[in-house]
Coordinates of N, CA, C and O and ligand atoms in Angstrom, one line a residue:
M1 N 112.2 103.6 112.4 CA 111.1 103.7 111.4 C 111.8 103.3 110.1 O 112.4 104.1 109.4
T2 N 111.6 102.0 109.7 CA 112.2 101.5 108.4 C 111.3 101.8 107.2 O 110.1 102.0 107.4
P3 N 111.8 101.7 106.0 CA 111.0 101.9 104.8 C 109.8 100.8 104.8 O 108.7 101.2 104.4
H4 N 110.1 99.6 105.3 CA 109.0 98.6 105.3 C 107.9 99.0 106.3 O 106.7 98.9 106.0
Q5 N 108.3 99.6 107.4 CA 107.3 100.0 108.4 C 106.5 101.2 107.8 O 105.3 101.2 108.1
I6 N 107.1 102.0 107.1 CA 106.4 103.1 106.5 C 105.4 102.6 105.5 O 104.2 103.0 105.5
A7 N 105.8 101.6 104.7 CA 104.8 101.0 103.7 C 103.7 100.3 104.5 O 102.5 100.5 104.1
L8 N 103.9 99.7 105.6 CA 102.9 99.1 106.4 C 101.9 100.1 106.9 O 100.7 99.9 106.9
V9 N 102.4 101.2 107.4 CA 101.6 102.3 108.0 C 100.7 102.9 106.9 O 99.5 103.1 107.1
Q10 N 101.3 103.1 105.7 CA 100.6 103.7 104.6 C 99.5 102.8 104.1 O 98.3 103.2 103.9
A11 N 99.8 101.5 104.0 CA 98.8 100.5 103.5 C 97.6 100.4 104.5 O 96.5 100.3 104.2
S12 N 98.0 100.4 105.8 CA 96.9 100.2 106.8 C 96.1 101.5 107.0 O 94.9 101.5 107.2
F13 N 96.8 102.7 106.8 CA 96.0 103.9 107.0 C 95.0 104.0 105.8 O 93.9 104.5 106.0
A14 N 95.4 103.5 104.7 CA 94.4 103.6 103.5 C 93.1 102.8 103.9 O 92.0 103.2 103.4
K15 N 93.2 101.8 104.7 CA 92.0 101.1 105.1 C 91.2 101.8 106.2 O 90.0 101.5 106.4
V16 N 91.9 102.8 106.8 CA 91.1 103.5 107.9 C 90.4 104.8 107.2 O 89.4 105.2 107.7
V17 N 91.0 105.3 106.1 CA 90.4 106.5 105.5 C 88.9 106.4 105.3 O 88.2 107.3 105.6
P18 N 88.4 105.2 104.7 CA 87.0 105.2 104.4 C 86.1 105.2 105.7 O 84.9 105.6 105.7
I19 N 86.7 104.9 106.9 CA 86.0 104.9 108.1 C 86.5 106.0 109.1 O 86.5 105.9 110.3
A20 N 87.1 107.1 108.4 CA 87.8 108.1 109.2 C 86.9 108.7 110.3 O 87.3 108.9 111.5
A21 N 85.6 109.0 110.0 CA 84.7 109.6 111.0 C 84.5 108.7 112.2 O 84.6 109.1 113.4
T22 N 84.3 107.4 111.9 CA 84.1 106.4 113.0 C 85.4 106.3 113.8 O 85.4 106.2 115.0
A23 N 86.5 106.3 113.1 CA 87.8 106.1 113.8 C 88.0 107.3 114.7 O 88.5 107.1 115.8
A24 N 87.7 108.5 114.2 CA 87.9 109.7 115.1 C 87.0 109.6 116.3 O 87.4 110.0 117.4
D25 N 85.7 109.2 116.1 CA 84.8 109.0 117.3 C 85.4 108.0 118.3 O 85.4 108.3 119.5
L26 N 85.9 106.9 117.8 CA 86.5 105.8 118.6 C 87.7 106.4 119.4 O 87.9 106.2 120.6
F27 N 88.5 107.1 118.6 CA 89.8 107.7 119.2 C 89.5 108.6 120.4 O 90.0 108.4 121.5
Y28 N 88.6 109.6 120.2 CA 88.4 110.5 121.3 C 87.6 109.8 122.4 O 87.9 110.1 123.6
G29 N 86.7 108.9 122.1 CA 86.0 108.2 123.1 C 87.0 107.4 124.0 O 86.9 107.5 125.3
R30 N 87.9 106.7 123.4 CA 88.9 106.0 124.1 C 89.8 106.9 124.9 O 90.1 106.6 126.1
L31 N 90.3 108.0 124.3 CA 91.2 108.9 125.0 C 90.6 109.4 126.2 O 91.3 109.4 127.3
F32 N 89.4 109.9 126.2 CA 88.8 110.5 127.4 C 88.4 109.5 128.4 O 88.2 109.8 129.6
E33 N 88.3 108.2 128.0 CA 88.1 107.1 128.9 C 89.3 106.8 129.7 O 89.3 106.7 131.0
I34 N 90.5 106.8 129.0 CA 91.7 106.4 129.7 C 92.4 107.6 130.4 O 93.2 107.4 131.3
A35 N 92.1 108.8 129.9 CA 92.7 110.0 130.4 C 91.7 111.1 130.5 O 91.7 112.1 129.8
P36 N 90.7 111.0 131.5 CA 89.6 111.9 131.5 C 90.0 113.4 131.8 O 89.4 114.3 131.4
E37 N 91.2 113.5 132.4 CA 91.7 114.9 132.8 C 92.0 115.7 131.5 O 92.1 116.9 131.5
I38 N 92.1 115.0 130.4 CA 92.5 115.7 129.1 C 91.3 116.3 128.5 O 91.4 117.3 127.7
R39 N 90.0 115.9 128.8 CA 88.8 116.3 128.2 C 88.7 117.8 128.1 O 88.3 118.4 127.1
S40 N 89.0 118.5 129.3 CA 88.8 119.9 129.4 C 89.7 120.7 128.5 O 89.5 121.9 128.3
M41 N 90.8 120.1 128.0 CA 91.7 120.8 127.1 C 91.1 121.0 125.8 O 91.6 121.9 125.0
F42 N 90.1 120.3 125.4 CA 89.5 120.3 124.1 C 88.1 121.1 124.2 O 87.5 121.1 125.2
P43 N 87.7 121.7 123.0 CA 86.4 122.3 123.0 C 85.3 121.3 123.2 O 85.5 120.1 122.9
D44 N 84.1 121.8 123.7 CA 83.0 120.9 123.8 C 82.6 120.1 122.5 O 82.4 118.9 122.5
D45 N 82.6 120.9 121.5 CA 82.3 120.4 120.2 C 83.6 119.9 119.5 O 84.4 120.7 119.1
L46 N 83.7 118.6 119.3 CA 84.9 118.0 118.8 C 84.9 117.8 117.3 O 85.9 117.3 116.7
S47 N 83.8 118.2 116.6 CA 83.7 117.9 115.2 C 84.8 118.4 114.3 O 85.4 117.7 113.5
G48 N 85.1 119.7 114.5 CA 86.2 120.3 113.8 C 87.5 119.7 114.1 O 88.3 119.4 113.2
Q49 N 87.7 119.4 115.4 CA 89.0 118.8 115.8 C 89.2 117.4 115.2 O 90.3 117.0 114.8
K50 N 88.1 116.6 115.1 CA 88.2 115.3 114.5 C 88.7 115.3 113.1 O 89.5 114.6 112.6
K51 N 88.1 116.3 112.3 CA 88.5 116.4 110.9 C 90.0 116.8 110.8 O 90.7 116.3 110.0
K52 N 90.4 117.8 111.7 CA 91.8 118.3 111.6 C 92.8 117.2 111.9 O 93.8 117.1 111.3
L53 N 92.4 116.4 112.9 CA 93.3 115.3 113.4 C 93.5 114.3 112.2 O 94.6 113.9 111.9
M54 N 92.4 113.9 111.6 CA 92.5 112.9 110.6 C 93.2 113.4 109.4 O 94.0 112.8 108.7
A55 N 93.0 114.7 109.1 CA 93.7 115.4 107.9 C 95.2 115.4 108.2 O 96.0 115.1 107.3
M56 N 95.5 115.8 109.4 CA 97.0 115.9 109.8 C 97.6 114.5 109.7 O 98.7 114.3 109.2
L57 N 96.9 113.5 110.2 CA 97.4 112.1 110.2 C 97.6 111.7 108.7 O 98.7 111.1 108.4
G58 N 96.7 112.1 107.9 CA 96.8 111.7 106.5 C 98.0 112.4 105.8 O 98.8 111.7 105.1
T59 N 98.3 113.7 106.2 CA 99.4 114.4 105.6 C 100.7 113.7 106.1 O 101.6 113.5 105.3
V60 N 100.8 113.4 107.4 CA 102.0 112.8 108.0 C 102.2 111.4 107.3 O 103.4 111.2 106.9
V61 N 101.2 110.6 107.3 CA 101.4 109.3 106.7 C 101.8 109.3 105.3 O 102.7 108.6 104.9
A62 N 101.3 110.2 104.5 CA 101.6 110.3 103.1 C 103.1 110.8 102.9 O 103.7 110.5 101.9
S63 N 103.6 111.6 103.9 CA 104.9 112.2 103.7 C 106.0 111.5 104.5 O 107.1 112.0 104.5
L64 N 105.7 110.3 105.1 CA 106.7 109.7 105.9 C 108.1 109.4 105.3 O 109.1 109.5 105.9
I65 N 108.0 109.1 104.0 CA 109.2 108.7 103.3 C 110.1 109.9 103.1 O 111.3 109.8 102.9
R66 N 109.5 111.1 103.1 CA 110.4 112.3 103.0 C 110.1 113.2 104.2 O 109.6 114.4 104.1
L67 N 110.3 112.7 105.4 CA 110.0 113.3 106.7 C 110.7 114.7 106.8 O 110.1 115.6 107.4
D68 N 111.8 114.8 106.1 CA 112.5 116.1 106.3 C 111.7 117.3 105.7 O 111.7 118.4 106.3
Q69 N 110.8 117.0 104.7 CA 110.0 118.0 104.2 C 108.8 118.4 105.1 O 108.2 119.4 105.0
L70 N 108.6 117.5 106.0 CA 107.4 117.6 106.9 C 107.9 118.4 108.2 O 107.0 118.8 109.0
L71 N 109.2 118.4 108.4 CA 109.7 118.9 109.7 C 109.2 120.3 110.1 O 108.7 120.5 111.2
P72 N 109.1 121.3 109.2 CA 108.6 122.6 109.6 C 107.2 122.5 110.1 O 106.9 123.2 111.1
A73 N 106.4 121.7 109.4 CA 104.9 121.6 109.8 C 104.8 120.9 111.1 O 104.0 121.3 112.0
V74 N 105.6 119.9 111.4 CA 105.6 119.2 112.6 C 106.1 120.0 113.8 O 105.5 120.0 114.9
R75 N 107.1 120.8 113.5 CA 107.6 121.7 114.5 C 106.6 122.8 114.9 O 106.4 123.1 116.1
A76 N 105.9 123.3 113.9 CA 104.9 124.3 114.1 C 103.7 123.7 114.9 O 103.2 124.3 115.8
L77 N 103.4 122.5 114.6 CA 102.3 121.7 115.3 C 102.7 121.6 116.8 O 101.9 121.8 117.7
G78 N 104.0 121.2 117.0 CA 104.5 121.0 118.4 C 104.4 122.4 119.1 O 104.0 122.4 120.3
Q79 N 104.8 123.5 118.5 CA 104.7 124.8 119.1 C 103.3 125.2 119.5 O 103.1 125.7 120.6
R80 N 102.4 124.9 118.6 CA 101.0 125.2 118.9 C 100.5 124.3 120.1 O 99.7 124.8 120.9
H81 N 101.0 123.1 120.1 CA 100.6 122.2 121.2 C 101.1 122.7 122.6 O 100.4 122.5 123.6
A82 N 102.3 123.3 122.6 CA 102.7 123.9 123.9 C 101.7 125.0 124.3 O 101.4 125.1 125.5
D83 N 101.2 125.8 123.3 CA 100.2 126.8 123.7 C 98.9 126.2 124.2 O 98.2 126.8 124.9
Y84 N 98.6 125.0 123.7 CA 97.3 124.3 124.1 C 97.5 123.8 125.6 O 96.5 123.2 126.1
G85 N 98.7 123.9 126.1 CA 99.0 123.3 127.5 C 99.3 121.9 127.5 O 99.3 121.2 128.5
V86 N 99.7 121.3 126.3 CA 100.1 119.9 126.2 C 101.5 119.7 126.7 O 102.4 120.6 126.5
T87 N 101.7 118.6 127.5 CA 103.0 118.3 128.0 C 103.5 117.0 127.4 O 102.7 116.2 126.8
A88 N 104.7 116.6 127.6 CA 105.3 115.4 127.1 C 104.5 114.2 127.6 O 104.3 113.2 126.9
A89 N 104.1 114.3 128.9 CA 103.4 113.1 129.5 C 102.1 112.8 128.8 O 101.6 111.7 128.8
H90 N 101.5 113.8 128.1 CA 100.2 113.6 127.5 C 100.3 112.7 126.2 O 99.3 112.1 125.8
F91 N 101.5 112.5 125.7 CA 101.7 111.8 124.5 C 101.5 110.3 124.7 O 101.1 109.5 123.8
E92 N 101.6 109.8 126.0 CA 101.5 108.4 126.2 C 100.0 108.0 126.0 O 99.7 107.1 125.2
P93 N 99.0 108.6 126.8 CA 97.6 108.2 126.5 C 97.1 108.4 125.1 O 96.3 107.6 124.6
V94 N 97.6 109.5 124.5 CA 97.2 109.7 123.1 C 97.7 108.6 122.2 O 96.9 108.1 121.3
G95 N 98.9 108.2 122.4 CA 99.5 107.1 121.6 C 98.7 105.8 121.8 O 98.4 105.0 120.9
A96 N 98.4 105.5 123.1 CA 97.6 104.3 123.4 C 96.3 104.3 122.8 O 95.8 103.3 122.3
A97 N 95.6 105.5 122.8 CA 94.3 105.6 122.2 C 94.4 105.4 120.7 O 93.5 104.8 120.1
L98 N 95.4 105.9 120.1 CA 95.6 105.8 118.6 C 95.8 104.3 118.3 O 95.1 103.8 117.4
L99 N 96.6 103.6 119.0 CA 96.9 102.2 118.7 C 95.6 101.4 118.9 O 95.3 100.5 118.1
W100 N 94.9 101.7 120.0 CA 93.6 101.0 120.2 C 92.6 101.2 119.1 O 92.0 100.3 118.7
T101 N 92.5 102.4 118.6 CA 91.6 102.8 117.5 C 92.0 102.0 116.3 O 91.1 101.5 115.6
L102 N 93.2 101.9 116.0 CA 93.7 101.2 114.8 C 93.3 99.7 114.9 O 92.9 99.1 113.9
E103 N 93.5 99.2 116.1 CA 93.1 97.8 116.3 C 91.6 97.6 116.1 O 91.3 96.6 115.4
Q104 N 90.8 98.5 116.6 CA 89.4 98.4 116.3 C 89.0 98.5 114.8 O 88.2 97.7 114.3
G105 N 89.7 99.4 114.2 CA 89.3 99.7 112.8 C 89.9 98.7 111.8 O 89.2 98.4 110.8
L106 N 91.0 98.1 112.1 CA 91.7 97.2 111.2 C 91.4 95.7 111.5 O 91.6 94.9 110.6
G107 N 91.0 95.4 112.7 CA 90.7 94.0 113.0 C 91.9 93.2 112.8 O 93.0 93.5 113.3
E108 N 91.7 92.1 112.1 CA 92.9 91.1 112.0 C 94.0 91.7 111.1 O 95.1 91.1 111.1
D109 N 93.7 92.8 110.4 CA 94.9 93.4 109.6 C 95.8 94.1 110.6 O 96.9 94.5 110.1
F110 N 95.4 94.3 111.8 CA 96.3 95.0 112.8 C 97.2 93.9 113.4 O 97.1 93.5 114.5
T111 N 98.1 93.4 112.6 CA 99.1 92.4 113.0 C 100.1 93.0 114.0 O 100.3 94.2 114.0
P112 N 100.8 92.2 114.7 CA 101.9 92.7 115.6 C 102.9 93.6 114.8 O 103.4 94.6 115.3
E113 N 103.2 93.2 113.6 CA 104.1 94.0 112.8 C 103.6 95.3 112.4 O 104.3 96.4 112.5
V114 N 102.3 95.4 112.1 CA 101.6 96.7 111.8 C 101.6 97.5 113.0 O 101.9 98.7 113.0
K115 N 101.3 96.9 114.2 CA 101.2 97.6 115.4 C 102.6 98.3 115.7 O 102.7 99.5 116.1
E116 N 103.6 97.5 115.6 CA 105.0 98.0 115.8 C 105.3 99.1 114.9 O 106.0 100.1 115.3
A117 N 104.9 99.0 113.6 CA 105.2 100.1 112.6 C 104.5 101.4 113.1 O 105.1 102.5 113.0
W118 N 103.3 101.3 113.5 CA 102.5 102.5 113.9 C 103.2 103.1 115.2 O 103.3 104.3 115.3
A119 N 103.6 102.2 116.1 CA 104.2 102.7 117.3 C 105.5 103.4 117.0 O 105.8 104.4 117.6
A120 N 106.3 102.9 116.0 CA 107.5 103.6 115.6 C 107.2 104.9 115.0 O 107.9 105.9 115.3
V121 N 106.2 105.0 114.1 CA 105.9 106.3 113.5 C 105.4 107.3 114.6 O 105.8 108.5 114.6
Y122 N 104.6 106.8 115.5 CA 104.1 107.7 116.6 C 105.2 108.2 117.4 O 105.2 109.4 117.8
A123 N 106.1 107.3 117.7 CA 107.3 107.7 118.6 C 108.1 108.8 117.9 O 108.6 109.7 118.5
T124 N 108.3 108.6 116.6 CA 109.1 109.6 115.9 C 108.4 111.0 115.9 O 109.0 112.0 116.2
L125 N 107.1 110.9 115.6 CA 106.3 112.2 115.5 C 106.3 112.8 116.9 O 106.5 114.1 117.0
S126 N 106.1 112.0 117.9 CA 106.0 112.6 119.3 C 107.3 113.2 119.7 O 107.3 114.3 120.2
A127 N 108.4 112.5 119.3 CA 109.7 113.1 119.7 C 109.9 114.4 119.1 O 110.4 115.4 119.7
L128 N 109.6 114.6 117.8 CA 109.7 115.8 117.1 C 108.9 116.9 117.7 O 109.3 118.1 117.9
M129 N 107.6 116.5 118.0 CA 106.7 117.5 118.6 C 107.1 118.0 120.0 O 107.1 119.2 120.3
I130 N 107.6 117.0 120.8 CA 108.0 117.3 122.2 C 109.2 118.2 122.1 O 109.3 119.2 122.9
A131 N 110.1 117.9 121.2 CA 111.3 118.8 121.1 C 110.9 120.2 120.7 O 111.4 121.2 121.3
A132 N 110.0 120.4 119.8 CA 109.5 121.7 119.4 C 108.8 122.4 120.5 O 108.9 123.6 120.7
M133 N 108.0 121.6 121.3 CA 107.3 122.2 122.5 C 108.3 122.7 123.5 O 108.1 123.8 124.1
G134 N 109.4 122.0 123.7 CA 110.5 122.4 124.6 C 111.1 123.7 124.1 O 111.3 124.6 124.9
R135 N 111.3 123.8 122.9 CA 111.9 125.0 122.3 C 111.0 126.2 122.5 O 111.4 127.3 122.9
A136 N 109.7 125.9 122.2 CA 108.7 127.0 122.4 C 108.6 127.5 123.8 O 108.5 128.7 124.0
M137 N 108.7 126.6 124.8 CA 108.7 127.0 126.2 C 109.9 127.8 126.6 O 109.8 128.8 127.3
L138 N 111.1 127.4 126.1 CA 112.3 128.1 126.4 C 112.2 129.5 125.8 O 112.6 130.5 126.5
E139 N 111.7 129.6 124.6 CA 111.6 131.0 124.0 C 110.7 131.9 124.7 O 110.8 133.1 124.8
A140 N 109.6 131.3 125.3 CA 108.6 132.1 126.0 C 109.1 132.5 127.4 O 108.5 133.4 128.0
A141 N 110.1 131.8 127.9 CA 110.5 132.0 129.3 C 111.3 133.3 129.4 O 111.9 133.8 128.5
Ligands
LIG201 C1 101.2 112.9 117.0 C2 100.5 113.6 117.9 C3 99.5 114.6 117.6 C4 99.0 115.1 116.4 C5 99.4 114.6 115.0 C6 98.1 116.1 116.7 C7 97.3 116.9 115.8 C8 96.5 118.0 116.1 C9 96.0 118.9 115.1 C10 96.1 118.8 113.6 C11 95.3 119.8 115.8 C12 94.5 121.0 115.2 C13 95.0 122.4 115.5 C14 96.4 122.7 115.0 O1 96.8 122.3 113.9 O2 97.2 123.3 115.8 C15 95.4 119.6 117.2 C16 94.9 120.3 118.2 C17 94.9 120.0 119.6 N1 95.6 118.9 120.1 FE1 96.8 117.6 119.1 N2 98.0 116.3 118.1 C18 98.8 115.3 118.6 C19 99.0 115.1 120.0 C20 98.3 115.7 121.0 C21 98.5 115.4 122.4 C22 99.5 114.4 123.0 C23 97.6 116.2 123.1 C24 97.4 116.2 124.6 C25 96.3 116.2 125.2 C26 96.9 117.0 122.1 C27 95.9 118.0 122.4 C28 95.4 118.9 121.5 C29 94.6 120.1 121.8 C30 94.2 120.4 123.3 C31 94.3 120.7 120.7 C32 93.5 122.0 120.5 C33 92.0 121.8 120.5 C34 91.3 123.2 120.3 O3 91.4 124.0 121.2 O4 90.7 123.3 119.3 N3 97.4 116.7 120.8 N4 96.2 118.4 117.4

């Protein structure tokens, strides 16, 4: 995740913010299409979840340049995800749905370079969350 990739992610996320509600609808629609087994992990009413996800993404994107300050929040998020029953394997379809949503929302602004930048950010975030989930499971054992 280079400084240039961070700048690309921040500039492209700014274009998604005005259509955040639509993006959240697209994201969950796509996620449950490609990984239907995940649907039952979420509450029936996704409206609160959609807002929380977009808010968290906004926080993460805004703080990428000083990721160290974000670490405690990302670790805590990972630990809560262990409690939700999330496993490392779940991050693959979630990442795919995220990239697909950005492609829909950004259109031709979703260049290969922008795509790669988002993939790098998601990979970093996932690795941190998965590490925290592992720790949470060890502590619970
Ligand atoms: C970068 C990756 C992710 C981010 C930023 C993220 C963000 C969030 C946020 C902000 C919440 C709200 C509750 C809380 O803060 O604890 C949440 C809840 C949740 N997430 Fe994630 N998440 C990610 C990955 C995943 C993955 C891979 C799954 C697997 C299916 C998942 C499943 C869930 C579930 C089941 C809930 C709880 C829903 C509920 O019971 O209300 N998340 N997530």
